[in-house]
Coordinates of C-alpha atoms and ligand atoms in Angstrom, one line a residue:
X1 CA 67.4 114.7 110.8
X2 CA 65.2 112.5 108.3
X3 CA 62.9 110.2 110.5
X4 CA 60.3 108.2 109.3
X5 CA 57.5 106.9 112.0
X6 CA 56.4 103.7 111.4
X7 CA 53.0 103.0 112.8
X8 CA 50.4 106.3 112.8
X9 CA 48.2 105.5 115.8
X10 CA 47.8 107.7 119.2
X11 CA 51.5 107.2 120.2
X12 CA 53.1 108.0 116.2
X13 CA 51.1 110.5 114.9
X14 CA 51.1 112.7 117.7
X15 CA 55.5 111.8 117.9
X16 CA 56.0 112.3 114.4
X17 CA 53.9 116.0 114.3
X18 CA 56.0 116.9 117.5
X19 CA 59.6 116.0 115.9
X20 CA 58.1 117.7 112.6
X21 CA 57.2 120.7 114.6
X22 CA 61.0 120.9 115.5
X23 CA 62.5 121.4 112.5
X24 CA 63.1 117.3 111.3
X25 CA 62.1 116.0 108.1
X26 CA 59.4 113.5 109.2
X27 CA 58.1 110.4 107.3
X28 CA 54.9 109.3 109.0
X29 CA 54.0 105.8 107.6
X30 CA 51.5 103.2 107.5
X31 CA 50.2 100.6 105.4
X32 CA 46.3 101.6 106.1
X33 CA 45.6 103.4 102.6
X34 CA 42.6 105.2 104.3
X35 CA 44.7 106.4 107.0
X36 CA 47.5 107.8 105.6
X37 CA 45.0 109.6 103.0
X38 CA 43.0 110.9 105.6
X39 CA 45.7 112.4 107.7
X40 CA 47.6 113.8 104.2
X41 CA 44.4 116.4 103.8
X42 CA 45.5 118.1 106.8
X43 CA 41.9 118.3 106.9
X44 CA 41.0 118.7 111.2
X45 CA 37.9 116.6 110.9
X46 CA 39.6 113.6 108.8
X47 CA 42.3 113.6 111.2
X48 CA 40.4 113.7 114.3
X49 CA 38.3 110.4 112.8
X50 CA 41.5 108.7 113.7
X51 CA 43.6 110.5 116.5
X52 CA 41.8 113.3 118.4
X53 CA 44.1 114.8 121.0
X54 CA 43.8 118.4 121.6
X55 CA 46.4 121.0 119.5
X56 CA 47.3 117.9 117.2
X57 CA 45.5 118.7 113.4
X58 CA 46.9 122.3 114.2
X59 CA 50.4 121.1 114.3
X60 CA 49.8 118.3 111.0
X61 CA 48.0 121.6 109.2
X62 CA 51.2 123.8 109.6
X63 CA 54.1 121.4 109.0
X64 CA 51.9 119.6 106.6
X65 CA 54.0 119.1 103.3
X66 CA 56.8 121.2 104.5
X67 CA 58.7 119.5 107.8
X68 CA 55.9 116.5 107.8
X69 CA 54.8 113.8 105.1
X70 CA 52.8 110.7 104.7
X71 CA 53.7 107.7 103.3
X72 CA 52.2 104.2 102.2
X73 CA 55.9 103.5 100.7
X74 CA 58.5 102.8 102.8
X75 CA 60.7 102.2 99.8
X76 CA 59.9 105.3 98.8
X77 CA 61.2 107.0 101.8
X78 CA 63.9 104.8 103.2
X79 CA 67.3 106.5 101.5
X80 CA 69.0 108.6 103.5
X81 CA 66.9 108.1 107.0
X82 CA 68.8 108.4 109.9
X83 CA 66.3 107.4 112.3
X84 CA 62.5 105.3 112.0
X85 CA 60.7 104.8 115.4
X86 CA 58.5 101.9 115.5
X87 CA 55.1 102.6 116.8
X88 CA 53.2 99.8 116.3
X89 CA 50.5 98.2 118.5
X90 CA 51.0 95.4 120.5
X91 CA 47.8 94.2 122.0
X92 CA 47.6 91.7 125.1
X93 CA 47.1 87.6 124.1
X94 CA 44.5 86.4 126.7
X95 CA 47.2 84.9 128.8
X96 CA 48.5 88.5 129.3
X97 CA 51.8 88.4 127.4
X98 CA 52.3 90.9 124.9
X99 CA 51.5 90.0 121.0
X100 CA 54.0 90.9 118.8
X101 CA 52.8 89.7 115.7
X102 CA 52.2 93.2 114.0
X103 CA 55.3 94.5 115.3
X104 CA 57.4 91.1 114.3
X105 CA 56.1 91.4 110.2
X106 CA 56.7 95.4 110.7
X107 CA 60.2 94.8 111.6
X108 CA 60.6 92.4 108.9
X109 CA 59.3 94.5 105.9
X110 CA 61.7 97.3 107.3
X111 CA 64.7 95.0 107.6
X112 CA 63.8 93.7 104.3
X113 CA 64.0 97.6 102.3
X114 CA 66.5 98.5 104.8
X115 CA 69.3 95.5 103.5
X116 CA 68.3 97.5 100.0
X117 CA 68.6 100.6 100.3
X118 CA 71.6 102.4 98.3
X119 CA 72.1 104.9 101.1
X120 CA 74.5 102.9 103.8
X121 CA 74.6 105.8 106.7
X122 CA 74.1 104.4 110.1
X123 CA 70.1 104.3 110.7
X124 CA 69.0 103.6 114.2
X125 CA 65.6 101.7 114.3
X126 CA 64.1 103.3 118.1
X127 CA 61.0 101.3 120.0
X128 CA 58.3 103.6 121.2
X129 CA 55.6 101.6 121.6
X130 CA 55.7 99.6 124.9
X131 CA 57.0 96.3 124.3
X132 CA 58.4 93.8 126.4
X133 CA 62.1 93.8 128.1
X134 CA 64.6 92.5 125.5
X135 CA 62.7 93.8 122.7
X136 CA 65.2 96.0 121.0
X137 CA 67.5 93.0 121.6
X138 CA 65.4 91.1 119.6
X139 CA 65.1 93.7 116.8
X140 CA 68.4 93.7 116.1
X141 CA 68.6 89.6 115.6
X142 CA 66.0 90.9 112.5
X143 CA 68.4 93.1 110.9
X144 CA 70.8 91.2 111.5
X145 CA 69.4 88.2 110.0
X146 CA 68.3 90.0 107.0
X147 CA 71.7 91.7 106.4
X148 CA 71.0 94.6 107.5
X149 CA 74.4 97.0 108.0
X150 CA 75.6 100.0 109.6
X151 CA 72.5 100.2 112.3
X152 CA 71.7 100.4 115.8
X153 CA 68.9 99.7 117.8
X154 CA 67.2 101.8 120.6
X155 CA 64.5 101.7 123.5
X156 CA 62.8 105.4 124.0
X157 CA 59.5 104.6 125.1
X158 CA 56.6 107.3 125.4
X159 CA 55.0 108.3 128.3
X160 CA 51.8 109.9 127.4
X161 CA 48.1 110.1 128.8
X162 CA 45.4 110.8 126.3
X163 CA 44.2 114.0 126.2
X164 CA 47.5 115.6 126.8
X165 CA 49.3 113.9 124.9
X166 CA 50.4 116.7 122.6
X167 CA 51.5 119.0 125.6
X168 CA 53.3 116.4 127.5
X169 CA 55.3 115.9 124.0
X170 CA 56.2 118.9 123.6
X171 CA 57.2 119.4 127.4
X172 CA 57.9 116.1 128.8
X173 CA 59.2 115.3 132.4
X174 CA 61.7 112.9 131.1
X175 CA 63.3 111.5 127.8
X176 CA 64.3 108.0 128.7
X177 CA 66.9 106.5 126.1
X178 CA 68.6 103.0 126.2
X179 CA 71.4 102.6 123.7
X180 CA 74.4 100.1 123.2
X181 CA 76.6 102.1 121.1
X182 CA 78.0 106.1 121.7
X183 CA 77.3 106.8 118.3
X184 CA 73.2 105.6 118.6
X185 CA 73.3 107.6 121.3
X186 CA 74.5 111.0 119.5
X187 CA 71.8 110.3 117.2
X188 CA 68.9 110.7 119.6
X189 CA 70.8 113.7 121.3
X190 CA 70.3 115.1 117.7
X191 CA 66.7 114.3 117.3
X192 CA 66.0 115.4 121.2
X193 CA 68.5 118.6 121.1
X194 CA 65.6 120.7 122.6
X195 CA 65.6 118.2 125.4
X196 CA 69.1 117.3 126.2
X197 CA 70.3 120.1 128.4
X198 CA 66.8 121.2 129.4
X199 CA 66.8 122.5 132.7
X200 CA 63.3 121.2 133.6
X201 CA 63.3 117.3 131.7
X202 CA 65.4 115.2 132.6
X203 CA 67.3 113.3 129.9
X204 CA 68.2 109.9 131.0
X205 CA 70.4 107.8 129.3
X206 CA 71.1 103.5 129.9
X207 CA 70.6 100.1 128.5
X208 CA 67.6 99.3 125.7
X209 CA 66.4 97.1 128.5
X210 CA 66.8 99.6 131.2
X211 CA 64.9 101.8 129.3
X212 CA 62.0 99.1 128.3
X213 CA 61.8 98.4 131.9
X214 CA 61.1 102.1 133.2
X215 CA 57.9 102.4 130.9
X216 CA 56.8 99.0 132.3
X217 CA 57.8 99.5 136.3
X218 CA 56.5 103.9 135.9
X219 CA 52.9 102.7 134.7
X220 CA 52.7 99.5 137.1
X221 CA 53.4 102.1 140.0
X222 CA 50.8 104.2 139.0
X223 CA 48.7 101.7 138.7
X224 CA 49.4 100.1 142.1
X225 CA 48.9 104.1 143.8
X226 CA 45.5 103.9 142.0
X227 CA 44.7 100.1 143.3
X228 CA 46.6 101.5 147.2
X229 CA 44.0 104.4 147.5
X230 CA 40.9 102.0 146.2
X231 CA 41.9 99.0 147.9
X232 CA 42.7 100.9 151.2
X233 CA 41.6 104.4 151.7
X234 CA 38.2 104.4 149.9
X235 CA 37.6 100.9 152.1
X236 CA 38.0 102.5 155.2
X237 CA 35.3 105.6 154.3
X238 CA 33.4 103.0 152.9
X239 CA 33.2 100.9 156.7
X240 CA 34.0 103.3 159.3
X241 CA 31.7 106.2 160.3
X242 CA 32.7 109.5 160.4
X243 CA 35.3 109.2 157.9
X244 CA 36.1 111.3 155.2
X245 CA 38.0 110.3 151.8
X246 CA 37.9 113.7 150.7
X247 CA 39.5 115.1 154.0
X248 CA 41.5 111.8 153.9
X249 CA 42.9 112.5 151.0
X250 CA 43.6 115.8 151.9
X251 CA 45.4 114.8 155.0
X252 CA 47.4 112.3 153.3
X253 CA 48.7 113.8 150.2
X254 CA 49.7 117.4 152.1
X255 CA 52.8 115.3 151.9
X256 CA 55.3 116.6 149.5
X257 CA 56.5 112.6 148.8
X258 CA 52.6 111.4 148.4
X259 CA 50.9 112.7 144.9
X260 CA 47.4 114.0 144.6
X261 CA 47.1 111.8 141.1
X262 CA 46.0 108.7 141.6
X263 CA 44.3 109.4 145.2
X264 CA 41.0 110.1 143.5
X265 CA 38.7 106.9 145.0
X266 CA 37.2 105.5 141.9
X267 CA 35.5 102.5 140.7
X268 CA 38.7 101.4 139.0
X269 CA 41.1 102.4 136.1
X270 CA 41.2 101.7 132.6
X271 CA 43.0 102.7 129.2
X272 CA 44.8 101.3 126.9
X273 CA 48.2 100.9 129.0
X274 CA 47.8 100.3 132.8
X275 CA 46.2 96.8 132.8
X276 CA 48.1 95.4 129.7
X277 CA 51.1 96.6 130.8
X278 CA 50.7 95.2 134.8
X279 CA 49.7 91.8 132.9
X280 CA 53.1 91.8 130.4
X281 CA 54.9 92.5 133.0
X282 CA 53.5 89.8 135.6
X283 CA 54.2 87.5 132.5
X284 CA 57.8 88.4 131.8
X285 CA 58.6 88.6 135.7
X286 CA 56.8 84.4 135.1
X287 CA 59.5 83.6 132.3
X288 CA 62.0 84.3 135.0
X289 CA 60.4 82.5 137.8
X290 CA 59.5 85.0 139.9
X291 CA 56.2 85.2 141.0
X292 CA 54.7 89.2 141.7
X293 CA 52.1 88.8 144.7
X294 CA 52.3 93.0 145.1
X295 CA 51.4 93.2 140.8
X296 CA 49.0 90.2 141.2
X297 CA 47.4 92.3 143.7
X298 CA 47.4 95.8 142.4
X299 CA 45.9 94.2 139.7
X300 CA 43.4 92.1 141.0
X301 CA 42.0 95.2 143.3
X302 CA 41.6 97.7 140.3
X303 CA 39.6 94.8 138.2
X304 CA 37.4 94.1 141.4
X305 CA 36.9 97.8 141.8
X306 CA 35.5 98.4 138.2
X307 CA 32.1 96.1 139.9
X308 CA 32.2 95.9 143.2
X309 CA 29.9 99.0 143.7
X310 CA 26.7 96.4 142.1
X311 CA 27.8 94.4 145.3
X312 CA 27.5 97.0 147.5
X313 CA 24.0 98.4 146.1
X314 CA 22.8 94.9 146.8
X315 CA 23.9 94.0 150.4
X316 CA 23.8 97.9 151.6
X317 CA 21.2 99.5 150.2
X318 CA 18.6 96.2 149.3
X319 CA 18.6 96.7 146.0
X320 CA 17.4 94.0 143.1
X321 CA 18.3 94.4 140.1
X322 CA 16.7 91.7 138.4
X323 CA 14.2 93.2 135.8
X324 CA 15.0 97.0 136.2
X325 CA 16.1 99.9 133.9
X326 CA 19.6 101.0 134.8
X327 CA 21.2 104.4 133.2
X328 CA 25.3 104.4 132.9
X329 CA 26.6 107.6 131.6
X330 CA 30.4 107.5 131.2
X331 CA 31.2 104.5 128.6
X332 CA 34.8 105.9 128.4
X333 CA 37.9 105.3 130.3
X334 CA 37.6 108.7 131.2
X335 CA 36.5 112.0 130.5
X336 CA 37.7 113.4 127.2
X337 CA 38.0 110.5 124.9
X338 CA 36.2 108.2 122.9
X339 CA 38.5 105.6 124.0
X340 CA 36.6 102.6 125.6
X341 CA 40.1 99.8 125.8
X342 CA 39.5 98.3 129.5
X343 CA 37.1 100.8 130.5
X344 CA 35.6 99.7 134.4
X345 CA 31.8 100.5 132.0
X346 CA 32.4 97.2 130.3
X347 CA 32.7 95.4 133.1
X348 CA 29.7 97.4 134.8
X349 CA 27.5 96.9 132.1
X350 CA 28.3 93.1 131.7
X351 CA 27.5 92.7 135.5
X352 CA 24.5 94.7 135.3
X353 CA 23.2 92.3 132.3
X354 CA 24.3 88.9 134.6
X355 CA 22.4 90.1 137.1
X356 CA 19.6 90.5 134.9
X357 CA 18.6 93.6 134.5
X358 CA 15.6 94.9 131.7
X359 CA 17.7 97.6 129.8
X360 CA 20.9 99.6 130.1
X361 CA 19.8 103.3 129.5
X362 CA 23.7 104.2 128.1
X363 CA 24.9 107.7 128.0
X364 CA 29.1 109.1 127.3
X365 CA 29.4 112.5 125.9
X366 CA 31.9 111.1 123.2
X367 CA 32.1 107.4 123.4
X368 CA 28.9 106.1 121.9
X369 CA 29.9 105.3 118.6
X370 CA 32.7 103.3 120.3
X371 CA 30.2 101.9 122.6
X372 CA 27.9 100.7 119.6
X373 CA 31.0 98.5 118.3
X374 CA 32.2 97.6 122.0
X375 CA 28.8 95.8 123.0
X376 CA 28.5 93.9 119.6
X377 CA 25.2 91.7 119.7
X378 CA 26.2 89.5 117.5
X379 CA 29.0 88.4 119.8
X380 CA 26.6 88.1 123.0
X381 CA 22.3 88.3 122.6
X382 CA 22.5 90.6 125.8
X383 CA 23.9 93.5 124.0
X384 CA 20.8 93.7 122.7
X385 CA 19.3 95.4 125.9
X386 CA 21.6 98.4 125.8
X387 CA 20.1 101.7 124.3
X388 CA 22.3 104.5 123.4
X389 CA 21.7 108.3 124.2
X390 CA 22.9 111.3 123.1
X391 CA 22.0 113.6 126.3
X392 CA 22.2 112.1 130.2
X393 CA 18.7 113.7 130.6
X394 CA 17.2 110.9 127.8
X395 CA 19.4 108.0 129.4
X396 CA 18.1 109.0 133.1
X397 CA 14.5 109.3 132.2
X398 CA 12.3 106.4 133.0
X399 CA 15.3 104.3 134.9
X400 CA 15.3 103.1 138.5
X401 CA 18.8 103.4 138.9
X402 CA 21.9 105.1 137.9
X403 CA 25.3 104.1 137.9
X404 CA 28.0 106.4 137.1
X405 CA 30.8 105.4 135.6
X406 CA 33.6 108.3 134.5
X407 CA 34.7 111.6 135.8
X408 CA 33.1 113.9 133.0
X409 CA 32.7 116.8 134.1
X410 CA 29.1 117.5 132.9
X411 CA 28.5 114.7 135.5
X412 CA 28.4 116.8 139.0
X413 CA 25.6 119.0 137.5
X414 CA 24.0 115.3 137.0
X415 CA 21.3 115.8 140.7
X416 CA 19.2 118.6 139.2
X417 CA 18.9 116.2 135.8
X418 CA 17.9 113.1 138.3
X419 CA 15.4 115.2 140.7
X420 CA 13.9 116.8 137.1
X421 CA 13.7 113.4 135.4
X422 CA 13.2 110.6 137.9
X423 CA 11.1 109.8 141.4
X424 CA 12.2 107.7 144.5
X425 CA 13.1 104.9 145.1
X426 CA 16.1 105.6 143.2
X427 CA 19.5 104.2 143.7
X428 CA 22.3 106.3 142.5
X429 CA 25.5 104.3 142.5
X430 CA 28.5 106.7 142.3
X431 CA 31.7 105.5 140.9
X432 CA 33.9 108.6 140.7
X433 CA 32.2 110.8 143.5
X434 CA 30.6 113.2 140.4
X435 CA 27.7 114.4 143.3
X436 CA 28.9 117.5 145.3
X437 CA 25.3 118.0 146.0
X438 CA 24.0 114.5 147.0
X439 CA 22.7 115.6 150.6
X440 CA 20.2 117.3 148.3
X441 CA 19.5 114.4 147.0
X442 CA 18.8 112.2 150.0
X443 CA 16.4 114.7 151.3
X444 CA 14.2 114.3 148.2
X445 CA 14.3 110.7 149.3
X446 CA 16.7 109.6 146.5
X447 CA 19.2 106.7 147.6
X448 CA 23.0 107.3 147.4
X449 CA 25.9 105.1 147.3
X450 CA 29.5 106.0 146.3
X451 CA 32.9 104.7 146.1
X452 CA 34.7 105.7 149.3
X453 CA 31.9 106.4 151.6
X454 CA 29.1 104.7 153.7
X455 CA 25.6 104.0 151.5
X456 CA 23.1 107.0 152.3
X457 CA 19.8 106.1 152.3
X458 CA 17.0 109.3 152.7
Ligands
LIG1 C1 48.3 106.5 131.5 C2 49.5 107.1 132.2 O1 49.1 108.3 132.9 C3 50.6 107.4 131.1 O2 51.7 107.9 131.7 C4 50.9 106.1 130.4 O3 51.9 106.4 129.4 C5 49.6 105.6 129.8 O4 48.7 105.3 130.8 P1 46.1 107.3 130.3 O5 45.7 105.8 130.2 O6 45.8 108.2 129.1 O7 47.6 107.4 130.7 O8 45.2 107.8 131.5 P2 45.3 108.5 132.9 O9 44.9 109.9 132.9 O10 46.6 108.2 133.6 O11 44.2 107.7 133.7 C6 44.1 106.2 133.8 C7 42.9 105.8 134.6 O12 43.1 106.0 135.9 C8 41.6 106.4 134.2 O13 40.6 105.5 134.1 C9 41.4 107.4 135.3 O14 40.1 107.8 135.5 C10 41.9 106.6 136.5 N1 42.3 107.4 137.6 C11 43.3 108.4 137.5 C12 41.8 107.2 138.9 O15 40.9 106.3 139.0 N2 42.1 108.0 139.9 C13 43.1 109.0 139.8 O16 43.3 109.6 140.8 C14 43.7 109.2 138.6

């Protein structure tokens, strides 16, 4: 098949590598100039500037110019395309609904080279970035209003998480695909053949909306699992003696129905999809007049949970943080990325500056540079009392308190770095229960506090 990828962030660039991998002839385009240079090297390094997600440049270096091509002309491309998957962002407006400005004057431009091409073969124009329910509907009033003829339109939204998103490409659980007409449908069959009669994925076909609405209802579940285990399991270890989260957990998720993912007590998820996607969907379920008190919630819970640890540390353990030096290491979402988009650090360190503290000692194996444009101090003066580190050792030294923030792994080793660079009273606040060794802790006289059990004081 000839597919062309419109849009080369995270989701299109690692799709259109995949499909080139299997054989398609694959048109990867975008209008950023620098981008589309940068990936046409081939080059590891330029590539991973843009998208770094693990077996990625290997694929672009071996289908490079052969099964996969960049573009900066859609013209250029267009004749004879039997497919083009739209993969454009659509960010959050502050009122939560989705803004689909970028995709609206990509959908135009397409329509607009589409009604000219020479080539009239049906071409099926596919959403794979998450957009709202009634999208593809809405795409095909575009062509349809620019004259575009002999096309379909499709919902086959992605379900990746960062990190593995090259792997869970190649081997997904499920294809979802939402069609109108059997001939639309026979196209995708063609671009997924190593998927359709896969014993393992399942290959579900329905509506466009159908399919819109399973990206939108899978994350908001996962999300709400996430928000049930903070908002209920790491509250009772939190209040109740003698209980356990980890042997909670354990107990809990023995059952076959119950999954270990998502159980892991934290202080709150972030990413670029769960909270944007809970908010558009809140806001679409508004249009229709129905009101989500479980969505409200599950939302409400994980944003509390990104700060309510500073709470804690000050009604629990006594401590002020007015004037002191606090480290964060883990800027991140989570480990693994440089990504920072509704990371529960923001919030932290916002808090953490309203509650007046001297300096932010900030530490994240990978996200620094982000971290650099995230707290901007030209947008607010207290950015200006954050100080960047390249090791956790430098970001610890010379702080009275730590707050951990991300599940990096370097992180559990993190109680031989605090006894080595820092003396009690120290508070050590906890967020994704990195400490296996925090008993060792307390009996140096160290103060610890994490998400899903009681404060321990030494
Ligand atoms: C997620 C979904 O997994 C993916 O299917 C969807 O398409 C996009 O959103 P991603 O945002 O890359 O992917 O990250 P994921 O690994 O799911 O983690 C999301 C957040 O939840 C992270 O902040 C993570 O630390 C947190 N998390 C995850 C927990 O707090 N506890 C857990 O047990 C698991």
């Amino acid at each position: 098949m000839k597919i062309i990828v419109a849009g080369t962030g995270f989701v299109g660039l690692v799709h259109a590598a995949v499909c080139s991998e299997y054989g398609h002839e694959v048109y990867a385009y975008d209008n950023d100039k620098e981008k589309i240079r940068a990936f046409s090297t081939g080059d590891s390094e330029e590539i991973e500037k843009y998208v770094n997600e693990p077996g990625l440049s290997g694929i672009i270096k071996e289908t490079l110019g052969n099964y996969l091509f960049f573009s900066t002309d859609l013209k250029a491309v267009i004749e004879g395309v039997d497919a083009i998957f739209l993969c454009l962002p659509t960010p959050p407006n502050l009122n939560g609904s989705t803004n689909l400005t970028i995709y609206n004057s990509a959908a135009e431009e397409i329509a607009q080279i589409l009604a000219e091409r020479k080539d009239q073969r049906r071409v099926l124009l596919i959403n794979k970035s998450t957009v709202p329910i009634g999208t593809a509907r809405h795409l095909q009033k575009i062509m349809t209003n620019r004259g575009v003829k002999n096309f379909g339109v499709a919902s086959n939204p992605e379900f990746l998480a960062e990190g593995s998103a090259v792997e869970q490409s190649r081997r997904p659980d499920r294809v979802v695909v939402g069609c109108d007409q059997p001939e639309d449908f026979q196209i995708l069959r063609q671009v997924y053949s190593q998927y359709v009669n896969h014993v393992r994925i399942k290959y579900i076909e329905s509506t466009p909306e159908t399919a819109e609405a399973i990206k939108y209802v899978a994350n908001t579940m996962l999300l709400t699992y996430i928000s049930f285990w903070n908002g209920v399991g790491a509250k009772i270890g939190e209040k109740i003696p003698n209980v356990s989260i980890d042997d909670l957990r354990k107990g809990v998720t023995a059952d076959d129905r119950i999954s270990t993912w998502g159980s892991y007590v934290s202080n709150g998820a972030g990413g670029s999809c769960f909270g944007k996607d809970i908010r558009s969907l809140i806001y679409q379920l508004r249009q229709v007049h129905v009101r989500t008190k479980m969505l409200e919630s599950s939302y409400e819970v994980n944003e509390e949970q990104k700060v309510y640890l500073i709470d804690r540390a000050i009604t629990e353990t006594g401590f002020q943080f007015n004037n002191k030096t606090v480290a964060v290491t883990g800027l991140a979402f989570k480990k693994h990325t440089n990504d920072m988009r509704d990371a529960s650090s923001i919030k932290v360190i916002e808090t953490l500056l309203g509650k007046g503290v001297a300096k932010i000692k900030a530490y994240d194996p990978l996200a620094v540079d982000t971290a650099r444009a995230v707290f901007n101090p030209k947008e607010n003066v207290l950015f200006e009392k954050i100080e960047y580190f390249h090791t956790a050792k430098e970001a610890i030294k010379g702080t009275d308190a730590l707050f951990i923030s991300s599940d990096c792994e370097e992180f559990r080793g993190l109680s031989r770095t605090i006894e080595d660079m820092v003396k009690p009273p120290y508070l050590v606040i906890d967020g994704r229960r990195m400490i296996p060794d925090f008993k060792a802790l307390l009996a140096k006289g160290f103060t610890y506090l994490a998400v899903g059990s009681v404060a321990m004081k030494p």
